[in-house]
């Protein structure tokens, strides 16, 4: 999640990517007087920021829609929540803009935004592989062709290369494919924010590296572990598989073309097209990126320690009467990252920003 300062509407051109995206999303709704109810899906990977110091992107989008509308519409926001998350972490509704054009005694006059949550499969769960296998023929969380506005965003690299590869395909393990299928064929629009290979490298070298590398050197030394373990724990394997902006654009274009060529199950054929494609640089709030990294990488770190132990790696001597376990060591690494005060971050991460619109194809 970008720092609030990165979202300023009067920022330099490259920094106003969200302002331009909001214009596309709001304008796709057409005449607000005819659009009384708006369905929105929001999915942030690995999760929505919990920080109160950072305004979520979806709130900025809601503000843009409300400002665009002559009559304040009812907006239903469905948050896509991973199976490995608690439902308590679903964000609250943003404040609604008062409906100044309606002074009647309307029961719903003061509440125009409604928040729901829907569970999505953890396609690449490190902690429970069974969660990655969906039994349903499709994993969409809304009726096909029903969503007016969708937001899918990620700012840090995923854990594995397979996550990158699956994301940009029409496989049943792609959140992007799921969200595209839900879009209304009447100008349904999706905002996609995804880090480029350059952004992933910056996150590894400027954010995580300065925090975890010095800790791991001390951690390995104090616990008498093999030195190669530090490289395993400190790696972000997905970065090598990440795509440049041009490659992301080509992959998204190919997905749009493939979906446009599919025969519809119901209704008329539709067309997917990219209406905005640009790079942007975002600076992540320290508390936010640490929370994301810990939440996402903790299962991998634990598994790395288990694999190290199973392969015969040297372990620390018992601490008193307590045998040191891989889980205990993994928790030490997590605590080391969480508590570190090393200077890190404060660098622009390159992301690709895409707005994709679905329309009914003309014969």
Short mmCIF file of C-alpha atoms in Angstrom, two decimals:
data_model
loop_
_atom_site.label_atom_id
_atom_site.label_comp_id
_atom_site.label_asym_id
_atom_site.label_seq_id
_atom_site.Cartn_x
_atom_site.Cartn_y
_atom_site.Cartn_z
CA UNK A 1 0.00 0.00 0.00
CA UNK A 2 1.50 3.33 -0.98
CA UNK A 3 2.09 5.98 1.63
CA UNK A 4 -0.65 8.62 1.72
CA UNK A 5 1.74 11.16 0.21
CA UNK A 6 2.06 8.96 -2.87
CA UNK A 7 -1.66 9.31 -3.53
CA UNK A 8 -1.86 13.10 -3.64
CA UNK A 9 -3.90 14.37 -6.56
CA UNK A 10 -1.52 17.30 -7.14
CA UNK A 11 1.59 15.11 -7.27
CA UNK A 12 3.81 15.04 -10.37
CA UNK A 13 2.46 13.25 -13.43
CA UNK A 14 3.97 9.81 -12.80
CA UNK A 15 2.81 9.89 -9.19
CA UNK A 16 -0.81 10.62 -10.12
CA UNK A 17 -1.39 7.14 -11.53
CA UNK A 18 -4.21 6.53 -9.07
CA UNK A 19 -5.93 9.78 -10.01
CA UNK A 20 -5.96 8.75 -13.66
CA UNK A 21 -7.14 5.25 -12.79
CA UNK A 22 -9.96 6.67 -10.65
CA UNK A 23 -11.10 8.80 -13.58
CA UNK A 24 -11.34 5.70 -15.78
CA UNK A 25 -13.18 3.72 -13.11
CA UNK A 26 -15.68 6.49 -12.37
CA UNK A 27 -16.29 7.44 -16.00
CA UNK A 28 -17.03 3.81 -16.88
CA UNK A 29 -20.18 4.06 -14.77
CA UNK A 30 -21.72 6.53 -17.20
CA UNK A 31 -24.57 8.73 -16.05
CA UNK A 32 -24.71 8.34 -12.29
CA UNK A 33 -28.41 9.16 -12.34
CA UNK A 34 -29.03 5.81 -14.04
CA UNK A 35 -26.58 3.87 -11.86
CA UNK A 36 -28.19 3.71 -8.43
CA UNK A 37 -26.38 0.56 -7.27
CA UNK A 38 -22.73 -0.25 -7.83
CA UNK A 39 -21.13 -3.61 -7.14
CA UNK A 40 -17.42 -3.54 -6.29
CA UNK A 41 -14.89 -6.29 -5.54
CA UNK A 42 -11.65 -5.46 -3.73
CA UNK A 43 -8.67 -7.80 -3.36
CA UNK A 44 -5.27 -6.83 -1.98
CA UNK A 45 -2.39 -9.31 -1.93
CA UNK A 46 -1.28 -10.69 0.40
CA UNK A 47 -3.95 -8.78 2.37
CA UNK A 48 -5.49 -5.37 2.88
CA UNK A 49 -3.28 -3.05 4.92
CA UNK A 50 -4.17 -2.89 8.61
CA UNK A 51 -2.46 0.46 9.13
CA UNK A 52 -4.63 3.42 10.04
CA UNK A 53 -1.92 5.75 8.71
CA UNK A 54 -2.40 4.64 5.11
CA UNK A 55 -5.56 5.20 3.09
CA UNK A 56 -6.51 2.12 1.07
CA UNK A 57 -6.77 2.46 -2.69
CA UNK A 58 -10.39 1.30 -2.64
CA UNK A 59 -11.34 4.29 -0.46
CA UNK A 60 -9.85 6.65 -3.03
CA UNK A 61 -11.83 4.88 -5.74
CA UNK A 62 -15.04 5.17 -3.71
CA UNK A 63 -14.41 8.90 -3.24
CA UNK A 64 -13.91 9.31 -7.00
CA UNK A 65 -17.17 7.48 -7.73
CA UNK A 66 -19.09 9.55 -5.20
CA UNK A 67 -17.68 12.80 -6.59
CA UNK A 68 -18.54 11.71 -10.12
CA UNK A 69 -22.15 10.88 -9.30
CA UNK A 70 -24.91 13.47 -9.31
CA UNK A 71 -26.98 11.19 -7.09
CA UNK A 72 -25.03 9.29 -4.45
CA UNK A 73 -25.26 5.61 -5.42
CA UNK A 74 -25.43 2.63 -3.12
CA UNK A 75 -22.06 0.89 -3.28
CA UNK A 76 -21.68 -2.72 -2.18
CA UNK A 77 -18.02 -3.61 -1.55
CA UNK A 78 -17.10 -7.29 -1.43
CA UNK A 79 -13.65 -7.90 0.00
CA UNK A 80 -11.96 -11.02 -1.30
CA UNK A 81 -10.43 -12.61 1.80
CA UNK A 82 -7.92 -15.45 1.69
CA UNK A 83 -8.75 -18.76 3.37
CA UNK A 84 -5.73 -18.28 5.63
CA UNK A 85 -6.94 -14.90 6.94
CA UNK A 86 -9.29 -14.11 9.77
CA UNK A 87 -12.62 -12.56 8.83
CA UNK A 88 -11.94 -10.01 11.59
CA UNK A 89 -9.36 -8.45 9.27
CA UNK A 90 -11.95 -7.33 6.71
CA UNK A 91 -11.73 -3.53 6.37
CA UNK A 92 -14.62 -1.41 7.54
CA UNK A 93 -16.67 0.62 5.11
CA UNK A 94 -15.25 4.03 4.19
CA UNK A 95 -17.41 6.99 5.18
CA UNK A 96 -20.21 7.75 2.76
CA UNK A 97 -20.73 11.12 1.16
CA UNK A 98 -23.99 12.64 2.46
CA UNK A 99 -26.71 12.64 -0.15
CA UNK A 100 -27.28 16.38 -0.36
CA UNK A 101 -29.64 15.99 -3.31
CA UNK A 102 -32.16 14.02 -1.31
CA UNK A 103 -33.65 15.70 1.74
CA UNK A 104 -36.47 13.18 2.17
CA UNK A 105 -36.87 10.92 5.15
CA UNK A 106 -35.12 7.96 3.53
CA UNK A 107 -34.12 5.09 5.81
CA UNK A 108 -30.93 4.55 3.77
CA UNK A 109 -30.14 8.22 3.21
CA UNK A 110 -27.22 8.25 5.68
CA UNK A 111 -25.73 4.91 4.65
CA UNK A 112 -24.79 4.34 1.05
CA UNK A 113 -21.82 1.96 1.40
CA UNK A 114 -22.19 -1.67 2.42
CA UNK A 115 -19.27 -4.01 3.10
CA UNK A 116 -19.21 -7.78 2.73
CA UNK A 117 -16.50 -10.41 2.61
CA UNK A 118 -16.10 -13.53 0.51
CA UNK A 119 -13.49 -16.23 0.98
CA UNK A 120 -11.19 -16.93 -1.96
CA UNK A 121 -8.93 -19.99 -2.28
CA UNK A 122 -5.33 -19.71 -1.11
CA UNK A 123 -4.02 -20.93 -4.44
CA UNK A 124 -0.40 -21.22 -3.33
CA UNK A 125 -0.64 -21.72 0.42
CA UNK A 126 2.70 -22.63 2.02
CA UNK A 127 1.14 -23.58 5.35
CA UNK A 128 -1.64 -25.87 4.10
CA UNK A 129 -1.24 -27.22 0.54
CA UNK A 130 -4.77 -28.67 0.66
CA UNK A 131 -6.14 -25.11 0.56
CA UNK A 132 -4.65 -24.65 -2.91
CA UNK A 133 -6.89 -27.28 -4.46
CA UNK A 134 -10.28 -25.80 -5.25
CA UNK A 135 -13.11 -28.27 -5.74
CA UNK A 136 -15.34 -25.80 -7.56
CA UNK A 137 -15.22 -25.53 -11.38
CA UNK A 138 -14.68 -21.80 -10.90
CA UNK A 139 -13.49 -19.71 -7.98
CA UNK A 140 -15.20 -16.41 -8.72
CA UNK A 141 -16.94 -14.83 -5.72
CA UNK A 142 -19.63 -12.88 -7.58
CA UNK A 143 -22.07 -13.76 -10.31
CA UNK A 144 -20.44 -13.65 -13.76
CA UNK A 145 -20.81 -10.28 -15.48
CA UNK A 146 -22.15 -8.60 -12.33
CA UNK A 147 -19.30 -6.40 -11.04
CA UNK A 148 -19.04 -2.74 -12.07
CA UNK A 149 -15.68 -1.94 -10.45
CA UNK A 150 -12.95 -4.33 -9.33
CA UNK A 151 -9.58 -3.64 -7.69
CA UNK A 152 -6.74 -6.16 -7.58
CA UNK A 153 -3.45 -4.92 -6.13
CA UNK A 154 -0.08 -6.24 -5.02
CA UNK A 155 3.04 -4.25 -4.15
CA UNK A 156 5.54 -6.84 -2.85
CA UNK A 157 6.78 -9.94 -4.70
CA UNK A 158 4.87 -13.17 -4.02
CA UNK A 159 6.62 -16.12 -2.40
CA UNK A 160 7.11 -18.50 -5.34
CA UNK A 161 7.76 -18.24 -9.09
CA UNK A 162 4.66 -20.38 -9.68
CA UNK A 163 2.47 -17.65 -8.21
CA UNK A 164 3.78 -15.19 -10.80
CA UNK A 165 3.29 -17.65 -13.66
CA UNK A 166 -0.24 -18.65 -12.65
CA UNK A 167 -1.39 -15.07 -12.02
CA UNK A 168 -1.10 -14.11 -15.70
CA UNK A 169 -2.89 -17.14 -17.11
CA UNK A 170 -6.49 -18.28 -17.45
CA UNK A 171 -5.81 -21.20 -15.14
CA UNK A 172 -7.98 -21.96 -12.14
CA UNK A 173 -5.21 -20.61 -9.92
CA UNK A 174 -5.30 -17.01 -11.11
CA UNK A 175 -6.90 -14.21 -9.11
CA UNK A 176 -6.67 -11.97 -12.17
CA UNK A 177 -8.69 -14.41 -14.27
CA UNK A 178 -11.26 -14.71 -11.48
CA UNK A 179 -11.75 -10.96 -11.18
CA UNK A 180 -11.93 -10.46 -14.97
CA UNK A 181 -14.70 -13.06 -15.32
CA UNK A 182 -16.79 -11.24 -12.71
CA UNK A 183 -16.79 -7.92 -14.60
CA UNK A 184 -20.03 -6.66 -16.05
CA UNK A 185 -20.11 -6.70 -19.85
CA UNK A 186 -21.62 -3.21 -19.59
CA UNK A 187 -18.36 -1.30 -18.99
CA UNK A 188 -17.23 -3.32 -15.97
CA UNK A 189 -13.75 -2.05 -15.14
CA UNK A 190 -10.81 -3.52 -13.22
CA UNK A 191 -7.81 -1.72 -11.73
CA UNK A 192 -4.73 -3.95 -11.57
CA UNK A 193 -1.59 -2.87 -9.72
CA UNK A 194 1.30 -5.37 -9.82
CA UNK A 195 5.04 -5.02 -9.16
CA UNK A 196 7.46 -5.30 -12.05
CA UNK A 197 10.71 -7.25 -11.91
CA UNK A 198 12.48 -3.97 -11.19
CA UNK A 199 10.06 -3.25 -8.34
CA UNK A 200 10.58 -6.74 -6.94
CA UNK A 201 14.35 -6.28 -6.99
CA UNK A 202 14.03 -2.93 -5.25
CA UNK A 203 11.89 -4.48 -2.53
CA UNK A 204 14.43 -7.26 -2.01
CA UNK A 205 17.50 -5.02 -2.01
CA UNK A 206 16.23 -1.81 -0.40
CA UNK A 207 13.44 -2.96 1.91
CA UNK A 208 13.93 -6.56 3.10
CA UNK A 209 17.68 -6.94 2.56
CA UNK A 210 18.91 -4.24 4.97
CA UNK A 211 16.63 -5.69 7.67
CA UNK A 212 17.00 -9.44 7.35
CA UNK A 213 20.60 -9.87 6.16
CA UNK A 214 22.39 -8.44 9.23
CA UNK A 215 19.98 -10.28 11.50
CA UNK A 216 20.58 -13.60 9.74
CA UNK A 217 24.36 -13.27 10.00
CA UNK A 218 24.06 -12.91 13.76
CA UNK A 219 21.30 -15.53 13.98
CA UNK A 220 23.42 -18.15 12.17
CA UNK A 221 26.49 -17.39 14.29
CA UNK A 222 24.74 -17.42 17.67
CA UNK A 223 22.86 -20.65 16.95
CA UNK A 224 25.73 -22.49 15.29
CA UNK A 225 23.77 -23.14 12.09
CA UNK A 226 25.20 -23.85 8.65
CA UNK A 227 25.88 -20.62 6.77
CA UNK A 228 24.01 -21.64 3.60
CA UNK A 229 20.79 -21.50 5.62
CA UNK A 230 21.03 -17.70 5.66
CA UNK A 231 20.77 -17.58 1.86
CA UNK A 232 17.74 -19.86 1.92
CA UNK A 233 15.92 -17.86 4.57
CA UNK A 234 16.76 -14.49 3.02
CA UNK A 235 15.78 -15.30 -0.56
CA UNK A 236 12.73 -14.07 -2.44
CA UNK A 237 12.63 -16.71 -5.15
CA UNK A 238 9.72 -15.17 -7.06
CA UNK A 239 11.70 -12.10 -8.13
CA UNK A 240 13.61 -14.01 -10.81
CA UNK A 241 10.30 -15.05 -12.41
CA UNK A 242 8.72 -11.60 -12.27
CA UNK A 243 8.04 -9.68 -15.45
CA UNK A 244 9.07 -6.32 -16.82
CA UNK A 245 6.31 -3.79 -17.43
CA UNK A 246 6.30 -4.67 -21.13
CA UNK A 247 6.02 -8.37 -20.34
CA UNK A 248 3.15 -7.77 -17.91
CA UNK A 249 1.36 -5.69 -20.53
CA UNK A 250 1.82 -8.43 -23.12
CA UNK A 251 0.54 -11.09 -20.71
CA UNK A 252 -2.53 -9.04 -19.74
CA UNK A 253 -3.24 -8.26 -23.39
CA UNK A 254 -3.08 -11.98 -24.22
CA UNK A 255 -5.53 -12.75 -21.41
CA UNK A 256 -7.92 -10.06 -22.65
CA UNK A 257 -7.76 -11.41 -26.20
CA UNK A 258 -8.34 -14.98 -25.06
CA UNK A 259 -11.35 -13.98 -22.95
CA UNK A 260 -12.77 -11.87 -25.79
CA UNK A 261 -12.64 -14.88 -28.11
CA UNK A 262 -14.49 -17.18 -25.73
CA UNK A 263 -18.07 -18.03 -26.56
CA UNK A 264 -20.26 -16.70 -23.73
CA UNK A 265 -22.23 -19.13 -21.58
CA UNK A 266 -25.04 -16.57 -21.48
CA UNK A 267 -25.73 -13.30 -23.23
CA UNK A 268 -23.79 -11.60 -26.00
CA UNK A 269 -20.06 -11.87 -26.69
CA UNK A 270 -17.93 -9.36 -24.82
CA UNK A 271 -14.65 -7.59 -25.35
CA UNK A 272 -11.86 -6.94 -22.86
CA UNK A 273 -9.47 -4.09 -23.53
CA UNK A 274 -6.76 -2.20 -21.66
CA UNK A 275 -7.72 1.48 -21.39
CA UNK A 276 -4.79 2.55 -19.18
CA UNK A 277 -1.31 1.07 -18.97
CA UNK A 278 1.58 2.82 -17.25
CA UNK A 279 4.33 2.39 -14.72
CA UNK A 280 4.34 4.14 -11.37
CA UNK A 281 6.60 4.31 -8.36
CA UNK A 282 5.21 3.81 -4.88
CA UNK A 283 6.94 4.13 -1.52
CA UNK A 284 5.67 1.65 1.04
CA UNK A 285 5.01 2.56 4.65
CA UNK A 286 7.48 0.70 6.91
CA UNK A 287 4.84 -0.85 9.16
CA UNK A 288 2.76 -1.94 6.16
CA UNK A 289 5.50 -3.70 4.19
CA UNK A 290 6.81 -5.43 7.31
CA UNK A 291 3.34 -6.76 8.11
CA UNK A 292 2.90 -7.96 4.53
CA UNK A 293 6.32 -9.62 4.44
CA UNK A 294 5.82 -11.39 7.77
CA UNK A 295 2.28 -12.53 6.95
CA UNK A 296 3.31 -13.83 3.53
CA UNK A 297 6.73 -15.31 4.27
CA UNK A 298 6.23 -16.80 7.73
CA UNK A 299 4.98 -20.19 6.41
CA UNK A 300 7.95 -20.39 4.01
CA UNK A 301 10.47 -19.53 6.73
CA UNK A 302 9.00 -22.22 8.95
CA UNK A 303 9.14 -24.76 6.12
CA UNK A 304 12.73 -23.75 5.31
CA UNK A 305 13.70 -24.51 8.90
CA UNK A 306 11.86 -27.84 8.87
CA UNK A 307 13.60 -28.85 5.62
CA UNK A 308 16.97 -27.79 7.03
CA UNK A 309 16.41 -29.94 10.12
CA UNK A 310 15.20 -32.95 8.12
CA UNK A 311 18.24 -32.77 5.84
CA UNK A 312 20.55 -33.15 8.83
CA UNK A 313 21.42 -29.51 9.31
CA UNK A 314 23.21 -28.65 12.53
CA UNK A 315 20.85 -27.43 15.26
CA UNK A 316 21.54 -25.44 18.44
CA UNK A 317 22.19 -27.21 21.72
CA UNK A 318 19.20 -27.55 24.08
CA UNK A 319 18.38 -24.42 26.04
CA UNK A 320 18.25 -25.78 29.54
CA UNK A 321 15.72 -28.59 29.41
CA UNK A 322 14.13 -27.35 26.19
CA UNK A 323 15.00 -28.88 22.82
CA UNK A 324 15.25 -26.22 20.12
CA UNK A 325 12.80 -26.91 17.28
CA UNK A 326 12.63 -25.56 13.71
CA UNK A 327 9.45 -23.71 14.65
CA UNK A 328 11.22 -21.91 17.49
CA UNK A 329 14.00 -20.79 15.16
CA UNK A 330 11.52 -19.60 12.53
CA UNK A 331 9.79 -17.48 15.18
CA UNK A 332 13.13 -15.92 16.08
CA UNK A 333 13.61 -14.86 12.46
CA UNK A 334 10.11 -13.36 12.30
CA UNK A 335 10.67 -11.50 15.57
CA UNK A 336 14.01 -10.26 14.27
CA UNK A 337 12.37 -8.75 11.20
CA UNK A 338 9.49 -7.28 13.20
CA UNK A 339 11.71 -5.67 15.83
CA UNK A 340 14.52 -4.48 13.57
CA UNK A 341 15.23 -0.76 13.55
CA UNK A 342 17.69 -0.92 10.66
CA UNK A 343 17.24 1.76 8.03
CA UNK A 344 15.35 0.29 5.09
CA UNK A 345 12.78 1.16 2.48
CA UNK A 346 11.99 4.74 1.54
CA UNK A 347 12.65 3.84 -2.09
CA UNK A 348 10.28 3.92 -5.04
CA UNK A 349 9.01 0.50 -6.14
CA UNK A 350 8.05 0.23 -9.79
CA UNK A 351 4.59 -1.21 -10.38
CA UNK A 352 2.54 -1.71 -13.49
CA UNK A 353 -0.86 0.01 -13.44
CA UNK A 354 -3.57 -1.30 -15.75
CA UNK A 355 -7.23 -0.44 -16.15
CA UNK A 356 -9.14 -3.12 -18.05
CA UNK A 357 -12.67 -2.60 -19.32
CA UNK A 358 -15.21 -5.17 -20.45
CA UNK A 359 -17.86 -4.20 -23.00
CA UNK A 360 -20.44 -5.99 -25.10
CA UNK A 361 -18.90 -6.85 -28.46
CA UNK A 362 -20.53 -5.30 -31.50
CA UNK A 363 -21.23 -7.60 -34.40
#
